[in-house]
PDB file of C-alpha atoms in Angstrom:
ATOM      1  CA  MET A  29     -30.658 -45.663 -16.870  1.00  0.00           C
ATOM      2  CA  THR A  30     -31.945 -45.723 -13.311  1.00  0.00           C
ATOM      3  CA  ASP A  31     -32.626 -42.546 -11.339  1.00  0.00           C
ATOM      4  CA  ASP A  32     -29.813 -43.477  -8.925  1.00  0.00           C
ATOM      5  CA  LYS A  33     -27.298 -43.810 -11.768  1.00  0.00           C
ATOM      6  CA  ALA A  34     -28.452 -40.563 -13.344  1.00  0.00           C
ATOM      7  CA  MET A  35     -28.094 -38.792 -10.026  1.00  0.00           C
ATOM      8  CA  THR A  36     -24.592 -40.250  -9.560  1.00  0.00           C
ATOM      9  CA  MET A  37     -23.480 -39.072 -12.998  1.00  0.00           C
ATOM     10  CA  THR A  38     -24.904 -35.590 -12.419  1.00  0.00           C
ATOM     11  CA  THR A  39     -23.171 -35.303  -9.059  1.00  0.00           C
ATOM     12  CA  THR A  40     -19.876 -36.534 -10.501  1.00  0.00           C
ATOM     13  CA  THR A  41     -20.070 -34.062 -13.357  1.00  0.00           C
ATOM     14  CA  THR A  42     -20.881 -31.171 -11.020  1.00  0.00           C
ATOM     15  CA  SER A  43     -18.210 -32.117  -8.513  1.00  0.00           C
ATOM     16  CA  TYR A  44     -15.270 -32.995 -10.699  1.00  0.00           C
ATOM     17  CA  HIS A  45     -15.642 -32.004 -14.345  1.00  0.00           C
ATOM     18  CA  HIS A  46     -14.247 -28.509 -13.997  1.00  0.00           C
ATOM     19  CA  GLY A  47     -10.979 -28.419 -15.889  1.00  0.00           C
ATOM     20  CA  ASN A  48     -10.541 -24.714 -15.175  1.00  0.00           C
ATOM     21  CA  LEU A  49     -11.703 -24.729 -11.570  1.00  0.00           C
ATOM     22  CA  ARG A  50      -8.610 -22.916 -10.339  1.00  0.00           C
ATOM     23  CA  GLN A  51      -9.192 -20.077 -12.808  1.00  0.00           C
ATOM     24  CA  GLU A  52     -12.919 -20.007 -12.033  1.00  0.00           C
ATOM     25  CA  LEU A  53     -12.218 -19.747  -8.315  1.00  0.00           C
ATOM     26  CA  MET A  54      -9.745 -16.909  -8.826  1.00  0.00           C
ATOM     27  CA  ALA A  55     -12.061 -14.998 -11.157  1.00  0.00           C
ATOM     28  CA  LEU A  56     -15.015 -15.325  -8.803  1.00  0.00           C
ATOM     29  CA  ALA A  57     -12.860 -14.502  -5.779  1.00  0.00           C
ATOM     30  CA  GLU A  58     -11.664 -11.315  -7.483  1.00  0.00           C
ATOM     31  CA  LYS A  59     -15.250 -10.346  -8.240  1.00  0.00           C
ATOM     32  CA  HIS A  60     -16.210 -10.763  -4.579  1.00  0.00           C
ATOM     33  CA  LEU A  61     -13.020  -9.058  -3.423  1.00  0.00           C
ATOM     34  CA  ILE A  62     -14.098  -5.961  -5.355  1.00  0.00           C
ATOM     35  CA  THR A  63     -17.752  -5.998  -4.326  1.00  0.00           C
ATOM     36  CA  ASP A  64     -17.688  -7.464  -0.814  1.00  0.00           C
ATOM     37  CA  GLY A  65     -14.128  -7.292   0.511  1.00  0.00           C
ATOM     38  CA  ILE A  66     -11.744  -9.937   1.834  1.00  0.00           C
ATOM     39  CA  ALA A  67     -13.681 -10.790   5.006  1.00  0.00           C
ATOM     40  CA  GLU A  68     -16.647 -12.180   3.067  1.00  0.00           C
ATOM     41  CA  LEU A  69     -14.584 -14.550   0.913  1.00  0.00           C
ATOM     42  CA  SER A  70     -14.982 -18.280   1.595  1.00  0.00           C
ATOM     43  CA  LEU A  71     -13.767 -21.274  -0.402  1.00  0.00           C
ATOM     44  CA  ARG A  72     -16.926 -23.196   0.445  1.00  0.00           C
ATOM     45  CA  ALA A  73     -19.154 -20.311  -0.608  1.00  0.00           C
ATOM     46  CA  LEU A  74     -17.243 -20.011  -3.889  1.00  0.00           C
ATOM     47  CA  ALA A  75     -17.681 -23.748  -4.451  1.00  0.00           C
ATOM     48  CA  ARG A  76     -21.435 -23.463  -3.947  1.00  0.00           C
ATOM     49  CA  GLU A  77     -21.647 -20.550  -6.358  1.00  0.00           C
ATOM     50  CA  ILE A  78     -19.651 -22.351  -9.052  1.00  0.00           C
ATOM     51  CA  GLY A  79     -21.579 -25.560  -8.493  1.00  0.00           C
ATOM     52  CA  VAL A  80     -18.866 -27.970  -7.358  1.00  0.00           C
ATOM     53  CA  SER A  81     -18.438 -29.985  -4.194  1.00  0.00           C
ATOM     54  CA  GLN A  82     -17.439 -28.187  -1.001  1.00  0.00           C
ATOM     55  CA  THR A  83     -14.079 -29.971  -1.033  1.00  0.00           C
ATOM     56  CA  ALA A  84     -13.203 -29.381  -4.702  1.00  0.00           C
ATOM     57  CA  PRO A  85     -11.470 -25.985  -4.166  1.00  0.00           C
ATOM     58  CA  TYR A  86      -9.062 -27.585  -1.692  1.00  0.00           C
ATOM     59  CA  ARG A  87      -7.462 -29.549  -4.519  1.00  0.00           C
ATOM     60  CA  HIS A  88      -6.128 -26.199  -5.765  1.00  0.00           C
ATOM     61  CA  PHE A  89      -5.828 -24.065  -2.621  1.00  0.00           C
ATOM     62  CA  LYS A  90      -5.129 -25.369   0.855  1.00  0.00           C
ATOM     63  CA  ASP A  91      -7.066 -22.493   2.424  1.00  0.00           C
ATOM     64  CA  LYS A  92      -8.520 -19.051   1.772  1.00  0.00           C
ATOM     65  CA  ASN A  93      -5.173 -17.308   2.160  1.00  0.00           C
ATOM     66  CA  ALA A  94      -3.596 -19.552  -0.462  1.00  0.00           C
ATOM     67  CA  LEU A  95      -6.311 -18.415  -2.890  1.00  0.00           C
ATOM     68  CA  LEU A  96      -5.716 -14.775  -1.929  1.00  0.00           C
ATOM     69  CA  ALA A  97      -1.959 -15.218  -2.424  1.00  0.00           C
ATOM     70  CA  ALA A  98      -2.530 -16.581  -5.931  1.00  0.00           C
ATOM     71  CA  LEU A  99      -4.837 -13.653  -6.644  1.00  0.00           C
ATOM     72  CA  ALA A 100      -2.261 -11.147  -5.377  1.00  0.00           C
ATOM     73  CA  THR A 101       0.432 -12.811  -7.498  1.00  0.00           C
ATOM     74  CA  GLU A 102      -1.807 -12.393 -10.538  1.00  0.00           C
ATOM     75  CA  GLY A 103      -2.230  -8.755  -9.501  1.00  0.00           C
ATOM     76  CA  PHE A 104       1.538  -8.279  -9.656  1.00  0.00           C
ATOM     77  CA  ARG A 105       1.613  -9.819 -13.129  1.00  0.00           C
ATOM     78  CA  ARG A 106      -0.950  -7.276 -14.334  1.00  0.00           C
ATOM     79  CA  PHE A 107       0.903  -4.504 -12.545  1.00  0.00           C
ATOM     80  CA  PHE A 108       4.187  -5.380 -14.278  1.00  0.00           C
ATOM     81  CA  GLU A 109       2.425  -5.368 -17.647  1.00  0.00           C
ATOM     82  CA  PHE A 110       0.844  -1.992 -16.871  1.00  0.00           C
ATOM     83  CA  CYS A 111       4.237  -0.525 -15.934  1.00  0.00           C
ATOM     84  CA  LEU A 112       6.043  -1.705 -19.084  1.00  0.00           C
ATOM     85  CA  PRO A 113       6.272   1.853 -20.520  1.00  0.00           C
ATOM     86  CA  SER A 114       8.540   2.810 -17.620  1.00  0.00           C
ATOM     87  CA  GLU A 115      10.954   0.002 -18.488  1.00  0.00           C
ATOM     88  CA  ARG A 116      10.998   0.979 -22.163  1.00  0.00           C
ATOM     89  CA  GLU A 117      11.685   4.656 -21.499  1.00  0.00           C
ATOM     90  CA  PRO A 118      15.449   5.252 -21.963  1.00  0.00           C
ATOM     91  CA  ARG A 119      15.684   8.416 -19.858  1.00  0.00           C
ATOM     92  CA  ALA A 120      15.959   7.445 -16.195  1.00  0.00           C
ATOM     93  CA  ASP A 121      14.082  10.406 -14.717  1.00  0.00           C
ATOM     94  CA  ILE A 122      11.139   9.993 -17.104  1.00  0.00           C
ATOM     95  CA  SER A 123      11.250   6.240 -16.526  1.00  0.00           C
ATOM     96  CA  LEU A 124      10.798   6.808 -12.792  1.00  0.00           C
ATOM     97  CA  LEU A 125       7.990   9.258 -13.478  1.00  0.00           C
ATOM     98  CA  TYR A 126       6.208   6.714 -15.667  1.00  0.00           C
ATOM     99  CA  PHE A 127       6.675   4.083 -12.963  1.00  0.00           C
ATOM    100  CA  GLY A 128       5.108   6.429 -10.430  1.00  0.00           C
ATOM    101  CA  LEU A 129       2.223   7.388 -12.707  1.00  0.00           C
ATOM    102  CA  GLY A 130       1.576   3.738 -13.523  1.00  0.00           C
ATOM    103  CA  TYR A 131       1.734   2.775  -9.863  1.00  0.00           C
ATOM    104  CA  VAL A 132      -0.735   5.460  -8.836  1.00  0.00           C
ATOM    105  CA  GLN A 133      -3.123   4.750 -11.709  1.00  0.00           C
ATOM    106  CA  PHE A 134      -3.040   1.005 -11.021  1.00  0.00           C
ATOM    107  CA  ALA A 135      -3.814   1.682  -7.355  1.00  0.00           C
ATOM    108  CA  LYS A 136      -6.788   3.853  -8.347  1.00  0.00           C
ATOM    109  CA  THR A 137      -8.256   1.462 -10.899  1.00  0.00           C
ATOM    110  CA  HIS A 138      -7.516  -1.788  -9.016  1.00  0.00           C
ATOM    111  CA  THR A 139      -7.874  -0.579  -5.448  1.00  0.00           C
ATOM    112  CA  GLU A 140      -8.931  -3.807  -3.735  1.00  0.00           C
ATOM    113  CA  MET A 141      -6.301  -5.786  -5.606  1.00  0.00           C
ATOM    114  CA  PHE A 142      -3.686  -3.160  -4.721  1.00  0.00           C
ATOM    115  CA  HIS A 143      -4.566  -3.419  -1.029  1.00  0.00           C
ATOM    116  CA  LEU A 144      -4.333  -7.213  -1.256  1.00  0.00           C
ATOM    117  CA  MET A 145      -0.937  -7.054  -3.001  1.00  0.00           C
ATOM    118  CA  PHE A 146       0.648  -4.609  -0.577  1.00  0.00           C
ATOM    119  CA  GLY A 147      -1.505  -4.890   2.533  1.00  0.00           C
ATOM    120  CA  PRO A 148      -1.073  -6.852   5.782  1.00  0.00           C
ATOM    121  CA  VAL A 149      -3.425  -9.764   5.069  1.00  0.00           C
ATOM    122  CA  LEU A 150      -0.852 -12.105   3.521  1.00  0.00           C
ATOM    123  CA  GLN A 151       1.895 -12.098   6.128  1.00  0.00           C
ATOM    124  CA  PRO A 152       4.551 -13.345   6.463  1.00  0.00           C
ATOM    125  CA  ARG A 153       5.216 -13.258   2.733  1.00  0.00           C
ATOM    126  CA  ASN A 154       7.728 -16.094   3.027  1.00  0.00           C
ATOM    127  CA  ASP A 155       4.748 -18.412   3.492  1.00  0.00           C
ATOM    128  CA  TYR A 156       3.720 -17.690  -0.115  1.00  0.00           C
ATOM    129  CA  PRO A 157       6.808 -18.240  -2.342  1.00  0.00           C
ATOM    130  CA  GLU A 158       5.255 -17.103  -5.644  1.00  0.00           C
ATOM    131  CA  LEU A 159       3.880 -13.934  -4.081  1.00  0.00           C
ATOM    132  CA  PHE A 160       7.178 -13.279  -2.323  1.00  0.00           C
ATOM    133  CA  ALA A 161       9.019 -13.654  -5.640  1.00  0.00           C
ATOM    134  CA  ALA A 162       6.590 -11.272  -7.351  1.00  0.00           C
ATOM    135  CA  GLY A 163       7.170  -8.639  -4.662  1.00  0.00           C
ATOM    136  CA  ARG A 164      10.929  -8.978  -5.068  1.00  0.00           C
ATOM    137  CA  GLU A 165      10.587  -8.635  -8.836  1.00  0.00           C
ATOM    138  CA  ALA A 166       8.791  -5.337  -8.297  1.00  0.00           C
ATOM    139  CA  ILE A 167      11.681  -3.826  -6.334  1.00  0.00           C
ATOM    140  CA  TYR A 168      14.188  -5.259  -8.826  1.00  0.00           C
ATOM    141  CA  LYS A 169      12.433  -3.336 -11.585  1.00  0.00           C
ATOM    142  CA  VAL A 170      12.881  -0.121  -9.596  1.00  0.00           C
ATOM    143  CA  ARG A 171      16.519  -1.025  -8.969  1.00  0.00           C
ATOM    144  CA  ALA A 172      17.065  -1.484 -12.706  1.00  0.00           C
ATOM    145  CA  GLY A 173      15.793   2.043 -13.318  1.00  0.00           C
ATOM    146  CA  VAL A 174      18.044   3.459 -10.617  1.00  0.00           C
ATOM    147  CA  GLU A 175      21.072   1.599 -11.981  1.00  0.00           C
ATOM    148  CA  ARG A 176      20.367   3.012 -15.434  1.00  0.00           C
ATOM    149  CA  GLY A 177      20.175   6.490 -13.927  1.00  0.00           C
ATOM    150  CA  TYR A 178      23.502   6.049 -12.165  1.00  0.00           C
ATOM    151  CA  LYS A 179      25.242   4.746 -15.287  1.00  0.00           C
ATOM    152  CA  THR A 180      23.989   7.608 -17.455  1.00  0.00           C
ATOM    153  CA  GLY A 181      24.611  10.239 -14.798  1.00  0.00           C
ATOM    154  CA  VAL A 182      20.953  11.302 -14.756  1.00  0.00           C
ATOM    155  CA  LEU A 183      20.591  10.384 -11.078  1.00  0.00           C
ATOM    156  CA  ARG A 184      22.903  11.502  -8.307  1.00  0.00           C
ATOM    157  CA  GLU A 185      24.543   8.634  -6.451  1.00  0.00           C
ATOM    158  CA  LEU A 186      23.232   9.644  -3.053  1.00  0.00           C
ATOM    159  CA  ASP A 187      23.466   6.077  -1.740  1.00  0.00           C
ATOM    160  CA  ASP A 188      23.802   2.528  -3.022  1.00  0.00           C
ATOM    161  CA  VAL A 189      21.338   1.277  -5.608  1.00  0.00           C
ATOM    162  CA  ALA A 190      19.258  -0.808  -3.195  1.00  0.00           C
ATOM    163  CA  SER A 191      18.805   2.089  -0.779  1.00  0.00           C
ATOM    164  CA  MET A 192      17.856   4.486  -3.560  1.00  0.00           C
ATOM    165  CA  ALA A 193      15.391   1.991  -5.067  1.00  0.00           C
ATOM    166  CA  HIS A 194      13.655   1.479  -1.720  1.00  0.00           C
ATOM    167  CA  THR A 195      13.479   5.237  -1.235  1.00  0.00           C
ATOM    168  CA  VAL A 196      11.835   5.689  -4.629  1.00  0.00           C
ATOM    169  CA  TRP A 197       9.371   2.889  -3.922  1.00  0.00           C
ATOM    170  CA  ALA A 198       8.539   4.302  -0.488  1.00  0.00           C
ATOM    171  CA  ALA A 199       7.821   7.724  -1.975  1.00  0.00           C
ATOM    172  CA  VAL A 200       5.700   6.375  -4.831  1.00  0.00           C
ATOM    173  CA  HIS A 201       3.773   4.046  -2.535  1.00  0.00           C
ATOM    174  CA  GLY A 202       3.201   6.940  -0.150  1.00  0.00           C
ATOM    175  CA  VAL A 203       1.658   9.048  -2.900  1.00  0.00           C
ATOM    176  CA  ALA A 204      -0.600   6.172  -3.994  1.00  0.00           C
ATOM    177  CA  THR A 205      -1.682   5.420  -0.424  1.00  0.00           C
ATOM    178  CA  LEU A 206      -2.438   9.059   0.336  1.00  0.00           C
ATOM    179  CA  MET A 207      -4.576   9.257  -2.796  1.00  0.00           C
ATOM    180  CA  LEU A 208      -6.546   6.150  -1.845  1.00  0.00           C
ATOM    181  CA  ASP A 209      -6.922   6.658   1.889  1.00  0.00           C
ATOM    182  CA  HIS A 210      -6.592  10.393   2.482  1.00  0.00           C
ATOM    183  CA  GLY A 211      -7.560  12.016  -0.799  1.00  0.00           C
ATOM    184  CA  ASP A 212      -9.730  14.598   0.928  1.00  0.00           C
ATOM    185  CA  THR A 213      -6.707  16.103   2.679  1.00  0.00           C
ATOM    186  CA  TYR A 214      -3.876  15.183   0.269  1.00  0.00           C
ATOM    187  CA  GLY A 215      -5.604  16.788  -2.694  1.00  0.00           C
ATOM    188  CA  TYR A 216      -7.503  19.435  -0.758  1.00  0.00           C
ATOM    189  CA  HIS A 217      -9.051  21.909  -3.257  1.00  0.00           C
ATOM    190  CA  ARG A 218      -6.814  20.445  -5.980  1.00  0.00           C
ATOM    191  CA  ASP A 219      -6.937  17.993  -8.842  1.00  0.00           C
ATOM    192  CA  LEU A 220      -5.883  14.837  -7.023  1.00  0.00           C
ATOM    193  CA  ASP A 221      -4.229  13.169 -10.029  1.00  0.00           C
ATOM    194  CA  LEU A 222      -2.338  16.320 -10.931  1.00  0.00           C
ATOM    195  CA  GLN A 223      -1.201  16.748  -7.338  1.00  0.00           C
ATOM    196  CA  ALA A 224       0.102  13.174  -7.400  1.00  0.00           C
ATOM    197  CA  GLU A 225       2.152  13.874 -10.534  1.00  0.00           C
ATOM    198  CA  LYS A 226       3.559  17.064  -9.032  1.00  0.00           C
ATOM    199  CA  SER A 227       4.564  15.160  -5.900  1.00  0.00           C
ATOM    200  CA  LEU A 228       6.286  12.510  -8.028  1.00  0.00           C
ATOM    201  CA  ARG A 229       8.116  15.099 -10.115  1.00  0.00           C
ATOM    202  CA  MET A 230       9.373  16.982  -7.069  1.00  0.00           C
ATOM    203  CA  MET A 231      10.574  13.757  -5.471  1.00  0.00           C
ATOM    204  CA  ILE A 232      12.414  12.649  -8.619  1.00  0.00           C
ATOM    205  CA  ALA A 233      13.885  16.121  -9.119  1.00  0.00           C
ATOM    206  CA  GLY A 234      15.659  15.775  -5.786  1.00  0.00           C
ATOM    207  CA  LEU A 235      17.455  12.700  -7.104  1.00  0.00           C
ATOM    208  CA  CYS A 236      18.536  14.157 -10.456  1.00  0.00           C
ATOM    209  CA  SER A 237      21.871  15.653 -11.424  1.00  0.00           C
ATOM    210  CA  ASP A 238      19.999  18.135 -13.615  1.00  0.00           C
ATOM    211  CA  PRO A 239      16.385  18.488 -12.435  1.00  0.00           C
ATOM    212  CA  SER A 240      15.506  21.304 -14.835  1.00  0.00           C
ATOM    213  CA  GLU A 241      13.201  19.194 -17.032  1.00  0.00           C
ATOM    214  CA  ILE A 242      11.572  16.820 -14.552  1.00  0.00           C
ATOM    215  CA  SER A 243      10.890  19.656 -12.117  1.00  0.00           C
ATOM    216  CA  LYS A 244       8.674  21.538 -14.578  1.00  0.00           C
ATOM    217  CA  LEU A 245       5.302  21.147 -12.896  1.00  0.00           C
ATOM    218  CA  PRO A 246       2.514  20.619 -15.426  1.00  0.00           C
ATOM    219  CA  ASP A 247      -0.863  22.325 -15.658  1.00  0.00           C
ATOM    220  CA  ALA A 248      -2.392  19.133 -17.049  1.00  0.00           C
ATOM    221  CA  LEU A 249      -1.775  15.498 -16.206  1.00  0.00           C
ATOM    222  CA  THR A 250       0.838  13.686 -18.276  1.00  0.00           C
ATOM    223  CA  PRO A 251      -0.928  10.902 -20.254  1.00  0.00           C
ATOM    224  CA  TYR A 252      -0.290   7.386 -18.995  1.00  0.00           C
ATOM    225  CA  PRO A 253       0.318   5.065 -20.687  1.00  0.00           C
ATOM    226  CA  PRO A 254       2.223   7.498 -22.915  1.00  0.00           C
ATOM    227  CA  GLU A 255       1.005   7.834 -26.473  1.00  0.00           C
ATOM    228  CA  ASN A 256       4.178   6.290 -27.912  1.00  0.00           C
ATOM    229  CA  ALA A 257       4.086   3.255 -25.565  1.00  0.00           C
TER     230      ALA A 257
END
């Protein structure tokens, strides 16, 4: 085999023989998202690091934002899995509490991903159909919990289901965002996680027909995921 042929085969292997290139790009992009932030991400730089041609990533993602949208969609998939205990909890008020606790904990442990999922980088969302669908699925899960609360009489019907679901989501997202971005003032001289749970409980109590149980503010953080999940 001539040197030219050997070089051609090596180049071809490096450039094209990556059956899982999409997954490799996403995994490496997530790593850099966590360590370096969104601004430093580049499809060409990822290609160099993986060892493929500069154009290879564009067979899977038309640009950097398309890669970020796929990553955010994967973030929603993990988020839904993490919040499964809230869907399995039959009592509507506790279900909402578990959703809030899961939301806050996911935001704390996957902060950069959380900011990508809910932040302003990928706008308008209609440009990314899979991500848009994942975001809608998130609010539908909250709506399902509210509907269950209405049917069982646990929640007061203060407004229609959609309005109530958006109110719950706004409150939960507000708690998570305050923890991430303003923890020094939100949890001033307090246990930040415990303060978040108290905020969630007080919010949910205002929606309940009988708030006597959910409004009992704990001295220690409620375990999440719950032990029986």
